[in-house]
CSV table of C-alpha atoms in Angstrom, one decimal:
chain,number,residue,atom,x,y,z
J,1,MET,CA,107.7,97.7,187.8
J,2,ASP,CA,108.3,95.8,184.6
J,3,GLU,CA,111.0,93.3,183.6
J,4,ILE,CA,114.4,93.2,185.3
J,5,PRO,CA,118.1,94.0,183.6
J,6,PRO,CA,120.6,91.1,183.4
J,7,THR,CA,122.9,93.0,186.0
J,8,PHE,CA,120.2,93.5,188.6
J,9,ALA,CA,119.5,90.0,188.4
J,10,GLY,CA,122.6,88.5,188.9
J,11,SER,CA,122.6,91.1,192.2
J,12,SER,CA,120.6,90.4,194.9
J,13,ILE,CA,121.8,93.2,196.8
J,14,HIS,CA,121.0,95.5,193.9
J,15,LEU,CA,117.7,94.2,192.7
J,16,GLU,CA,116.6,94.6,196.4
J,17,GLU,CA,117.6,98.1,195.8
J,18,LEU,CA,115.8,98.5,193.1
J,19,LEU,CA,112.9,96.5,193.9
J,20,GLN,CA,112.2,99.0,197.2
J,21,LYS,CA,111.4,102.0,194.9
J,22,PHE,CA,108.4,100.3,193.5
J,23,ALA,CA,104.9,98.5,194.7
J,24,GLY,CA,105.3,95.5,192.6
J,25,VAL,CA,107.5,93.5,190.0
J,26,LYS,CA,105.6,91.9,186.5
J,27,LEU,CA,107.5,89.8,185.0
J,28,GLY,CA,106.6,88.3,181.4
J,29,LEU,CA,107.4,85.8,178.6
J,30,PRO,CA,110.7,87.4,177.4
J,31,LEU,CA,112.1,87.1,180.7
J,32,LEU,CA,110.9,83.4,181.3
J,33,LEU,CA,112.1,82.4,177.8
J,34,GLU,CA,115.2,84.1,178.3
J,35,ARG,CA,116.3,82.9,181.4
J,36,GLY,CA,114.0,80.4,183.0
J,37,PRO,CA,111.7,79.7,185.9
J,38,GLU,CA,114.3,79.3,188.1
J,39,GLU,CA,115.7,82.9,187.8
J,40,VAL,CA,112.1,84.1,188.2
J,41,ARG,CA,111.5,82.2,191.0
J,42,ALA,CA,114.8,83.7,192.4
J,43,ILE,CA,113.4,87.7,191.5
J,44,ASN,CA,110.4,86.6,193.0
J,45,LYS,CA,112.1,85.7,196.6
J,46,VAL,CA,113.8,89.3,196.4
J,47,ALA,CA,110.5,90.9,195.3
J,48,GLY,CA,109.0,88.9,198.5
J,49,SER,CA,111.5,89.8,201.1
J,50,VAL,CA,111.1,93.6,200.4
J,51,GLY,CA,107.3,93.0,200.8
J,52,ILE,CA,106.0,94.5,197.1
J,53,MET,CA,103.8,92.3,194.4
J,54,LYS,CA,105.0,89.8,192.6
J,55,ILE,CA,102.9,90.4,189.1
J,56,ALA,CA,103.1,87.4,186.4
J,57,ASP,CA,102.3,89.1,182.9
J,58,PHE,CA,102.1,86.0,180.8
J,59,LYS,CA,99.2,87.5,179.3
J,60,LEU,CA,97.2,84.1,179.8
J,61,ALA,CA,95.1,83.7,176.9
J,62,ASP,CA,93.5,79.9,176.4
J,63,ILE,CA,91.4,77.4,177.3
J,64,GLY,CA,90.8,76.8,181.4
J,65,ASP,CA,92.5,74.2,181.8
J,66,VAL,CA,95.9,75.4,180.1
J,67,MET,CA,95.2,78.4,181.8
J,68,ALA,CA,94.8,76.6,185.2
J,69,ARG,CA,97.8,74.2,184.9
J,70,SER,CA,99.7,77.4,184.3
J,71,LEU,CA,98.6,78.8,187.0
J,72,ASP,CA,99.4,75.9,189.3
J,73,THR,CA,103.5,76.6,188.3
J,74,ILE,CA,103.0,80.5,188.3
J,75,LYS,CA,102.1,79.9,192.2
J,76,ARG,CA,104.8,77.4,193.1
J,77,LEU,CA,107.3,80.4,191.3
J,78,GLY,CA,106.0,82.6,193.9
J,79,PHE,CA,103.6,85.1,192.0
J,80,ASP,CA,100.8,86.4,193.9
J,81,ILE,CA,99.1,88.2,190.9
J,82,VAL,CA,98.4,86.9,187.3
J,83,ILE,CA,97.5,88.8,184.5
J,84,ALA,CA,95.1,87.1,181.6
J,85,HIS,CA,92.9,88.3,178.8
J,86,ALA,CA,89.2,89.1,178.9
J,87,PHE,CA,88.9,88.8,175.7
J,88,VAL,CA,88.8,84.8,176.0
J,89,GLY,CA,85.4,84.7,177.6
J,90,VAL,CA,84.1,82.9,180.7
J,91,LYS,CA,82.8,79.7,179.7
J,92,GLY,CA,85.1,77.2,180.1
J,93,GLY,CA,87.9,79.8,179.7
J,94,LEU,CA,88.2,82.9,182.4
J,95,GLU,CA,85.8,81.0,184.9
J,96,VAL,CA,88.3,78.1,185.4
J,97,LEU,CA,91.3,80.2,186.2
J,98,VAL,CA,89.4,82.3,188.6
J,99,ASP,CA,87.8,79.2,190.4
J,100,ARG,CA,92.0,77.6,190.4
J,101,ALA,CA,93.0,81.2,191.3
J,102,ARG,CA,90.5,81.5,194.5
J,103,ASN,CA,91.9,78.2,195.7
J,104,LEU,CA,95.1,78.3,195.2
J,105,GLY,CA,95.1,82.3,197.2
J,106,VAL,CA,96.3,84.3,193.8
J,107,ARG,CA,94.8,87.1,192.3
J,108,ILE,CA,93.6,87.8,189.1
J,109,ALA,CA,94.4,91.2,187.0
J,110,LEU,CA,92.0,91.2,183.9
J,111,VAL,CA,93.3,92.9,180.6
J,112,VAL,CA,90.2,95.1,179.3
J,113,SER,CA,92.3,97.2,176.7
J,114,MET,CA,95.5,97.6,175.8
J,115,SER,CA,98.4,100.5,175.5
J,116,HIS,CA,98.9,99.7,171.6
J,117,GLU,CA,97.1,101.4,168.9
J,118,GLY,CA,95.5,98.1,167.6
J,119,SER,CA,93.7,97.4,170.6
J,120,ARG,CA,91.3,100.1,168.7
J,121,GLU,CA,90.6,97.2,166.5
J,122,PHE,CA,88.9,94.3,168.3
J,123,TYR,CA,89.9,94.7,172.1
J,124,ASP,CA,88.6,98.2,172.3
J,125,ARG,CA,85.0,97.2,171.0
J,126,ASN,CA,83.7,95.2,173.7
J,127,LEU,CA,84.6,97.5,177.0
J,128,LYS,CA,81.5,97.4,178.6
J,129,GLU,CA,81.3,93.8,178.6
J,130,PHE,CA,84.5,93.1,179.4
J,131,LEU,CA,84.2,95.4,182.6
J,132,GLU,CA,81.0,93.4,183.5
J,133,VAL,CA,83.0,90.0,183.5
J,134,ALA,CA,85.2,91.8,185.4
J,135,ARG,CA,82.2,92.1,187.7
J,136,SER,CA,80.8,89.1,187.8
J,137,LEU,CA,84.1,87.1,188.4
J,138,GLY,CA,85.1,89.3,190.8
J,139,VAL,CA,89.0,89.7,190.1
J,140,TRP,CA,91.0,91.7,192.5
J,141,GLY,CA,91.9,94.1,189.3
J,142,LEU,CA,92.1,95.5,185.9
J,143,VAL,CA,94.7,96.1,183.3
J,144,ALA,CA,94.0,99.2,181.2
J,145,PRO,CA,96.5,101.5,179.3
J,146,ALA,CA,97.8,105.0,180.0
J,147,THR,CA,97.8,105.6,176.3
J,148,ARG,CA,93.9,106.0,176.5
J,149,PRO,CA,93.1,107.5,179.4
J,150,HIS,CA,89.1,107.3,178.9
J,151,VAL,CA,89.6,103.4,179.1
J,152,ILE,CA,90.4,104.2,182.7
J,153,LYS,CA,88.0,106.9,183.5
J,154,GLU,CA,85.5,104.5,182.2
J,155,SER,CA,86.7,101.4,183.8
J,156,ARG,CA,86.5,103.2,187.5
J,157,ARG,CA,83.3,105.2,186.9
J,158,VAL,CA,81.5,102.0,186.3
J,159,LEU,CA,83.4,99.4,188.8
J,160,GLY,CA,83.9,102.0,191.4
J,161,ASN,CA,87.3,101.5,193.8
J,162,THR,CA,87.1,98.3,194.8
J,163,PHE,CA,88.9,96.8,191.9
J,164,LYS,CA,92.7,97.7,191.4
J,165,ILE,CA,93.7,99.3,188.4
J,166,LEU,CA,97.4,98.8,186.8
J,167,SER,CA,98.2,100.8,183.5
J,168,PRO,CA,101.1,100.6,181.2
J,169,GLY,CA,101.6,102.8,178.6
J,170,VAL,CA,103.6,105.4,180.8
J,171,GLY,CA,107.2,106.2,179.7
J,172,ALA,CA,108.6,104.4,176.8
J,173,GLN,CA,105.3,104.3,175.4
J,174,GLY,CA,104.3,107.6,175.2
J,175,ALA,CA,102.2,108.8,178.2
J,176,GLU,CA,102.9,111.2,180.6
J,177,PHE,CA,104.1,109.9,184.0
J,178,GLY,CA,101.0,110.1,186.9
J,179,SER,CA,98.5,110.5,184.0
J,180,ALA,CA,97.2,107.0,184.5
J,181,ILE,CA,97.0,107.6,188.2
J,182,CYS,CA,95.1,110.8,187.6
J,183,ALA,CA,92.5,109.4,185.1
J,184,GLY,CA,91.6,106.7,188.3
J,185,ALA,CA,94.5,103.9,188.1
J,186,ASP,CA,96.0,102.9,191.2
J,187,TYR,CA,99.8,101.9,189.5
J,188,GLU,CA,101.2,102.9,186.4
J,189,ILE,CA,103.8,100.2,185.3
J,190,VAL,CA,107.3,101.7,184.2
J,191,GLY,CA,109.9,99.5,182.3
J,192,ARG,CA,112.2,100.3,179.3
J,193,TYR,CA,112.3,103.9,180.9
J,194,VAL,CA,113.8,102.9,184.2
J,195,LEU,CA,115.6,99.4,182.7
J,196,ARG,CA,116.9,101.1,179.7
J,197,SER,CA,118.5,104.2,181.3
J,198,PRO,CA,122.5,104.2,182.9
J,199,ASP,CA,121.2,104.5,186.2
J,200,PRO,CA,118.2,102.7,187.0
J,201,ILE,CA,118.0,103.1,190.4
J,202,GLY,CA,118.3,106.8,190.3
J,203,VAL,CA,115.7,107.0,187.6
J,204,ALA,CA,113.5,104.8,189.4
J,205,SER,CA,113.6,107.0,192.6
J,206,GLU,CA,112.9,110.3,190.5
J,207,VAL,CA,109.8,108.5,188.4
J,208,VAL,CA,108.6,107.3,191.3
J,209,GLU,CA,108.9,110.9,193.2
J,210,LEU,CA,107.2,112.1,190.1
J,211,VAL,CA,104.6,110.0,189.6
J,212,THR,CA,103.6,110.6,193.4
J,213,ARG,CA,103.5,114.3,193.2
J,214,ARG,CA,101.7,114.6,190.2
J,215,GLY,CA,98.9,112.0,191.7
J,216,ARG,CA,98.5,114.4,194.4
J,217,GLU,CA,98.4,117.7,192.8
J,218,CYS,CA,95.7,116.4,190.0
J,219,ARG,CA,93.8,114.4,193.0
J,220,THR,CA,93.6,117.7,194.7
J,221,SER,CA,93.0,119.9,191.9
J,222,SER,CA,89.8,117.8,191.2
J,223,VAL,CA,88.5,118.0,194.5
F,1,MET,CA,101.3,66.7,169.1
F,2,ASP,CA,100.6,68.6,171.7
F,3,GLU,CA,103.1,68.7,175.1
F,4,ILE,CA,105.8,65.9,176.3
F,5,PRO,CA,104.9,63.8,179.2
F,6,PRO,CA,108.0,63.9,181.8
F,7,THR,CA,109.1,60.3,181.2
F,8,PHE,CA,109.5,60.9,177.4
F,9,ALA,CA,111.1,64.1,177.9
F,10,GLY,CA,113.9,62.2,179.7
F,11,SER,CA,114.6,59.9,177.1
F,12,SER,CA,115.7,61.3,173.8
F,13,ILE,CA,114.9,57.7,172.3
F,14,HIS,CA,111.4,57.1,173.6
F,15,LEU,CA,110.8,61.2,172.7
F,16,GLU,CA,112.1,60.3,169.1
F,17,GLU,CA,109.9,57.4,168.6
F,18,LEU,CA,106.8,59.1,169.8
F,19,LEU,CA,107.8,62.8,167.5
F,20,GLN,CA,108.0,60.4,164.4
F,21,LYS,CA,104.1,59.2,164.8
F,22,PHE,CA,103.5,63.2,164.1
F,23,ALA,CA,103.8,66.2,161.5
F,24,GLY,CA,104.8,68.6,164.2
F,25,VAL,CA,105.0,69.0,168.2
F,26,LYS,CA,103.3,71.8,169.8
F,27,LEU,CA,105.0,72.8,173.2
F,28,GLY,CA,102.9,75.5,175.6
F,29,LEU,CA,103.4,77.9,178.3
F,30,PRO,CA,102.4,74.6,181.1
F,31,LEU,CA,105.6,73.3,179.7
F,32,LEU,CA,107.9,76.2,180.0
F,33,LEU,CA,106.9,77.4,183.2
F,34,GLU,CA,107.3,73.5,184.4
F,35,ARG,CA,110.5,72.3,182.9
F,36,GLY,CA,112.7,75.6,181.6
F,37,PRO,CA,113.6,76.7,178.1
F,38,GLU,CA,116.5,74.1,177.9
F,39,GLU,CA,114.5,71.3,178.0
F,40,VAL,CA,111.9,73.0,175.4
F,41,ARG,CA,115.4,73.6,173.2
F,42,ALA,CA,116.4,69.6,173.9
F,43,ILE,CA,112.9,68.6,173.2
F,44,ASN,CA,112.8,70.8,170.0
F,45,LYS,CA,116.3,69.3,168.9
F,46,VAL,CA,115.1,65.3,168.8
F,47,ALA,CA,111.6,67.0,166.8
F,48,GLY,CA,114.2,68.8,164.4
F,49,SER,CA,116.0,65.3,164.0
F,50,VAL,CA,113.0,63.8,163.0
F,51,GLY,CA,112.4,66.6,160.5
F,52,ILE,CA,108.9,67.6,161.5
F,53,MET,CA,107.1,71.1,162.7
F,54,LYS,CA,108.3,73.1,166.0
F,55,ILE,CA,105.2,74.8,167.1
F,56,ALA,CA,105.6,77.5,169.7
F,57,ASP,CA,102.1,77.4,171.5
F,58,PHE,CA,102.8,80.4,174.3
F,59,LYS,CA,99.6,82.5,172.5
F,60,LEU,CA,101.3,85.4,171.8
F,61,ALA,CA,99.0,88.7,173.1
F,62,ASP,CA,100.6,91.7,173.9
F,63,ILE,CA,101.9,94.4,172.6
F,64,GLY,CA,104.3,94.3,169.7
F,65,ASP,CA,107.4,95.1,170.9
F,66,VAL,CA,107.0,92.3,173.8
F,67,MET,CA,105.8,89.9,170.9
F,68,ALA,CA,108.7,90.4,168.8
F,69,ARG,CA,111.1,90.2,171.7
F,70,SER,CA,109.6,87.2,173.1
F,71,LEU,CA,109.8,85.7,169.3
F,72,ASP,CA,113.7,86.3,169.1
F,73,THR,CA,114.3,83.7,172.0
F,74,ILE,CA,111.8,81.5,170.7
F,75,LYS,CA,113.3,81.0,167.4
F,76,ARG,CA,116.8,80.6,169.4
F,77,LEU,CA,115.0,77.7,171.1
F,78,GLY,CA,114.5,76.0,168.3
F,79,PHE,CA,111.2,76.4,167.2
F,80,ASP,CA,109.9,77.7,163.7
F,81,ILE,CA,106.2,78.3,164.0
F,82,VAL,CA,104.7,80.6,166.4
F,83,ILE,CA,101.2,81.1,167.2
F,84,ALA,CA,99.6,84.5,168.0
F,85,HIS,CA,96.2,85.8,168.9
F,86,ALA,CA,94.4,87.4,166.2
F,87,PHE,CA,92.4,89.6,169.0
F,88,VAL,CA,95.5,91.7,169.6
F,89,GLY,CA,94.9,93.9,166.4
F,90,VAL,CA,97.5,95.0,163.7
F,91,LYS,CA,99.2,98.3,164.6
F,92,GLY,CA,101.8,98.4,166.9
F,93,GLY,CA,100.9,94.8,167.5
F,94,LEU,CA,100.7,92.0,165.2
F,95,GLU,CA,102.3,93.9,162.0
F,96,VAL,CA,105.3,94.1,164.6
F,97,LEU,CA,105.0,90.3,165.2
F,98,VAL,CA,105.2,89.9,161.7
F,99,ASP,CA,107.6,92.0,160.5
F,100,ARG,CA,110.4,90.0,163.0
F,101,ALA,CA,108.9,87.2,162.2
F,102,ARG,CA,109.8,87.5,158.4
F,103,ASN,CA,113.3,88.3,159.3
F,104,LEU,CA,114.2,85.7,161.0
F,105,GLY,CA,112.5,83.0,159.0
F,106,VAL,CA,109.4,82.0,161.6
F,107,ARG,CA,106.2,81.2,160.3
F,108,ILE,CA,103.4,82.8,162.0
F,109,ALA,CA,99.4,80.5,162.9
F,110,LEU,CA,97.0,83.1,164.1
F,111,VAL,CA,94.4,81.9,166.1
F,112,VAL,CA,91.1,83.0,164.6
F,113,SER,CA,88.7,80.9,167.4
F,114,MET,CA,89.3,78.8,170.1
F,115,SER,CA,87.7,75.5,171.0
F,116,HIS,CA,86.2,76.2,174.4
F,117,GLU,CA,83.2,77.0,174.7
F,118,GLY,CA,83.5,80.8,175.8
F,119,SER,CA,85.2,81.6,172.8
F,120,ARG,CA,81.7,82.4,171.5
F,121,GLU,CA,81.6,85.3,173.9
F,122,PHE,CA,83.8,87.5,172.0
F,123,TYR,CA,86.3,85.9,169.7
F,124,ASP,CA,84.0,84.7,167.3
F,125,ARG,CA,82.3,87.8,166.6
F,126,ASN,CA,85.2,88.9,165.0
F,127,LEU,CA,86.0,86.0,162.5
F,128,LYS,CA,85.7,87.3,159.1
F,129,GLU,CA,87.8,90.4,160.3
F,130,PHE,CA,90.1,88.1,161.6
F,131,LEU,CA,90.4,86.0,158.3
F,132,GLU,CA,90.8,89.2,156.6
F,133,VAL,CA,93.7,90.2,159.1
F,134,ALA,CA,95.3,87.0,157.9
F,135,ARG,CA,95.0,87.5,154.7
F,136,SER,CA,96.8,91.3,154.8
F,137,LEU,CA,99.4,89.8,156.9
F,138,GLY,CA,99.9,86.7,154.8
F,139,VAL,CA,100.6,84.6,157.6
F,140,TRP,CA,101.8,80.9,157.4
F,141,GLY,CA,98.3,79.7,158.7
F,142,LEU,CA,95.2,79.9,161.1
F,143,VAL,CA,94.3,78.0,164.5
F,144,ALA,CA,90.1,77.2,164.4
F,145,PRO,CA,88.7,74.8,166.5
F,146,ALA,CA,87.7,71.2,165.4
F,147,THR,CA,84.9,71.9,168.1
F,148,ARG,CA,83.3,74.0,165.6
F,149,PRO,CA,83.6,72.6,162.6
F,150,HIS,CA,81.9,75.6,160.7
F,151,VAL,CA,84.7,78.1,161.8
F,152,ILE,CA,87.0,75.8,159.8
F,153,LYS,CA,84.7,75.5,156.4
F,154,GLU,CA,84.7,79.4,157.0
F,155,SER,CA,88.1,79.7,156.9
F,156,ARG,CA,89.1,77.5,154.5
F,157,ARG,CA,86.1,79.0,151.8
F,158,VAL,CA,86.9,82.6,152.5
F,159,LEU,CA,91.1,81.6,152.5
F,160,GLY,CA,91.5,79.0,150.1
F,161,ASN,CA,94.1,76.6,150.1
F,162,THR,CA,97.0,78.7,150.7
F,163,PHE,CA,96.5,78.7,154.3
F,164,LYS,CA,97.8,76.1,156.7
F,165,ILE,CA,94.8,75.4,159.3
F,166,LEU,CA,95.8,73.6,162.7
F,167,SER,CA,92.6,72.4,164.4
F,168,PRO,CA,92.6,71.7,168.3
F,169,GLY,CA,89.7,70.2,170.2
F,170,VAL,CA,89.5,66.4,169.1
F,171,GLY,CA,90.0,63.9,171.7
F,172,ALA,CA,89.8,65.1,175.3
F,173,GLN,CA,88.3,68.2,174.2
F,174,GLY,CA,85.3,66.1,172.6
F,175,ALA,CA,85.4,66.8,168.6
F,176,GLU,CA,86.0,63.3,166.9
F,177,PHE,CA,89.0,62.2,165.0
F,178,GLY,CA,89.1,63.3,161.6
F,179,SER,CA,86.4,65.7,161.9
F,180,ALA,CA,88.6,68.8,161.8
F,181,ILE,CA,90.5,67.2,158.5
F,182,CYS,CA,87.0,66.7,156.9
F,183,ALA,CA,85.8,70.5,157.5
F,184,GLY,CA,89.0,71.4,155.8
F,185,ALA,CA,92.0,72.0,158.2
F,186,ASP,CA,95.5,70.2,157.4
F,187,TYR,CA,96.3,69.4,161.2
F,188,GLU,CA,94.6,68.0,164.0
F,189,ILE,CA,96.0,68.4,167.6
F,190,VAL,CA,96.1,65.9,170.0
F,191,GLY,CA,97.5,66.3,173.4
F,192,ARG,CA,95.9,64.8,176.1
F,193,TYR,CA,94.1,61.6,174.6
F,194,VAL,CA,97.6,60.0,173.6
F,195,LEU,CA,99.5,61.5,176.5
F,196,ARG,CA,97.6,60.3,179.6
F,197,SER,CA,97.5,57.0,178.3
F,198,PRO,CA,99.3,54.4,179.8
F,199,ASP,CA,100.9,53.5,176.1
F,200,PRO,CA,101.3,56.6,174.4
F,201,ILE,CA,103.2,55.3,171.5
F,202,GLY,CA,100.8,53.0,170.9
F,203,VAL,CA,97.8,55.0,171.1
F,204,ALA,CA,99.3,57.4,168.7
F,205,SER,CA,99.6,55.2,166.2
F,206,GLU,CA,95.8,54.6,166.3
F,207,VAL,CA,95.3,58.0,166.0
F,208,VAL,CA,97.2,59.0,163.5
F,209,GLU,CA,96.1,55.9,161.9
F,210,LEU,CA,91.9,57.0,162.5
F,211,VAL,CA,92.4,60.4,161.3
F,212,THR,CA,94.6,59.2,158.5
F,213,ARG,CA,91.6,56.8,157.5
F,214,ARG,CA,88.7,59.6,158.1
F,215,GLY,CA,90.6,62.5,156.5
F,216,ARG,CA,90.9,59.9,153.4
F,217,GLU,CA,86.7,58.5,153.1
F,218,CYS,CA,85.6,61.9,153.9
F,219,ARG,CA,87.3,63.7,151.3
F,220,THR,CA,86.4,60.7,148.9
F,221,SER,CA,82.7,60.9,149.6
F,222,SER,CA,82.3,65.0,149.0
F,223,VAL,CA,83.8,64.7,145.3
């Protein structure tokens, strides 16, 4: 799940009910800017109490020392997974982040392609090398877009089943629910589709059921 | 100036004295995570009162809608310049950010190369195209590293004098003070070298004097 609506952030009982539907919660820069680190920490605390993943989606993309400094605080705010951009490169960049993450017990998910059209302009030219970076750094997972399922398939084919794949792009961004799972992702990231509906908890249940059913169907049919 | 030490953030008189030495203040993700948006806003208020640039260095690198949403809050926190990564591409990415920035009266500085070694692995392969992106979007400025002055020279050569160039990498990261200005940058970004000294205001004065003198010398000698 991506972001949190204000009406939920204010009520930990509602928030708990919403978060229980999902495998994890992903919080990003807009939320941090709007509501600050203490509210981020409070949401992670509720997420921790229902036992789901807490993913920091600040799209880290800086020199190593700066990313490592951010990571120290990210860990203190209760996150256990952190998303960073592959394009910053390894030397003096991702190697420093991954080292610090290992010391702190935080997992890294590396963006290897993005869900918008512009990802083709620069990002996607480097997919093969980004997957090699992910493998050589031994990160926990990848972020790859549901809007271009061939990227997910290629990532899975190259890296096998030891890496988790998180996939944004379903729902409001246009890809069908379940499509990323069918292409080989482990998790689909939903945000606006659920959170901007009048009944987020009801819609969340429907979406999760749909994704689960389609995932089951396509995996059965492909055997 | 990059980041703010806790002892200064707590005292607006000291902070004002420090900020007066510089052309701008650049605040990043570590500070936002550690101290929250209200403290960021307070620092920008002091920077505004001394009339310097207020640069948001969250290294925006997301899909357009998410960057635009961050930008709304960044503007409300008092920033007038925002740093974003060229790497995310234009379509559905930077074009959305630049549109929103124009509406809000915020200027964009585009990262076209980074100061760490890993920037050569992926980022620097695209310099020519990133400069074309900067030109076509009509952004206010670029971020290019003092650690690789040829990148600054090339950026200035290609884009002429209508773009501002901000340059990190002097001081703690190894490049000499004044070297980026001599290569064609408009501003050098200093952080740790000043802020981790026992006397930040004294060191700031020395650094600014040094950069100004060297910049004057090399521009005279190259005429």
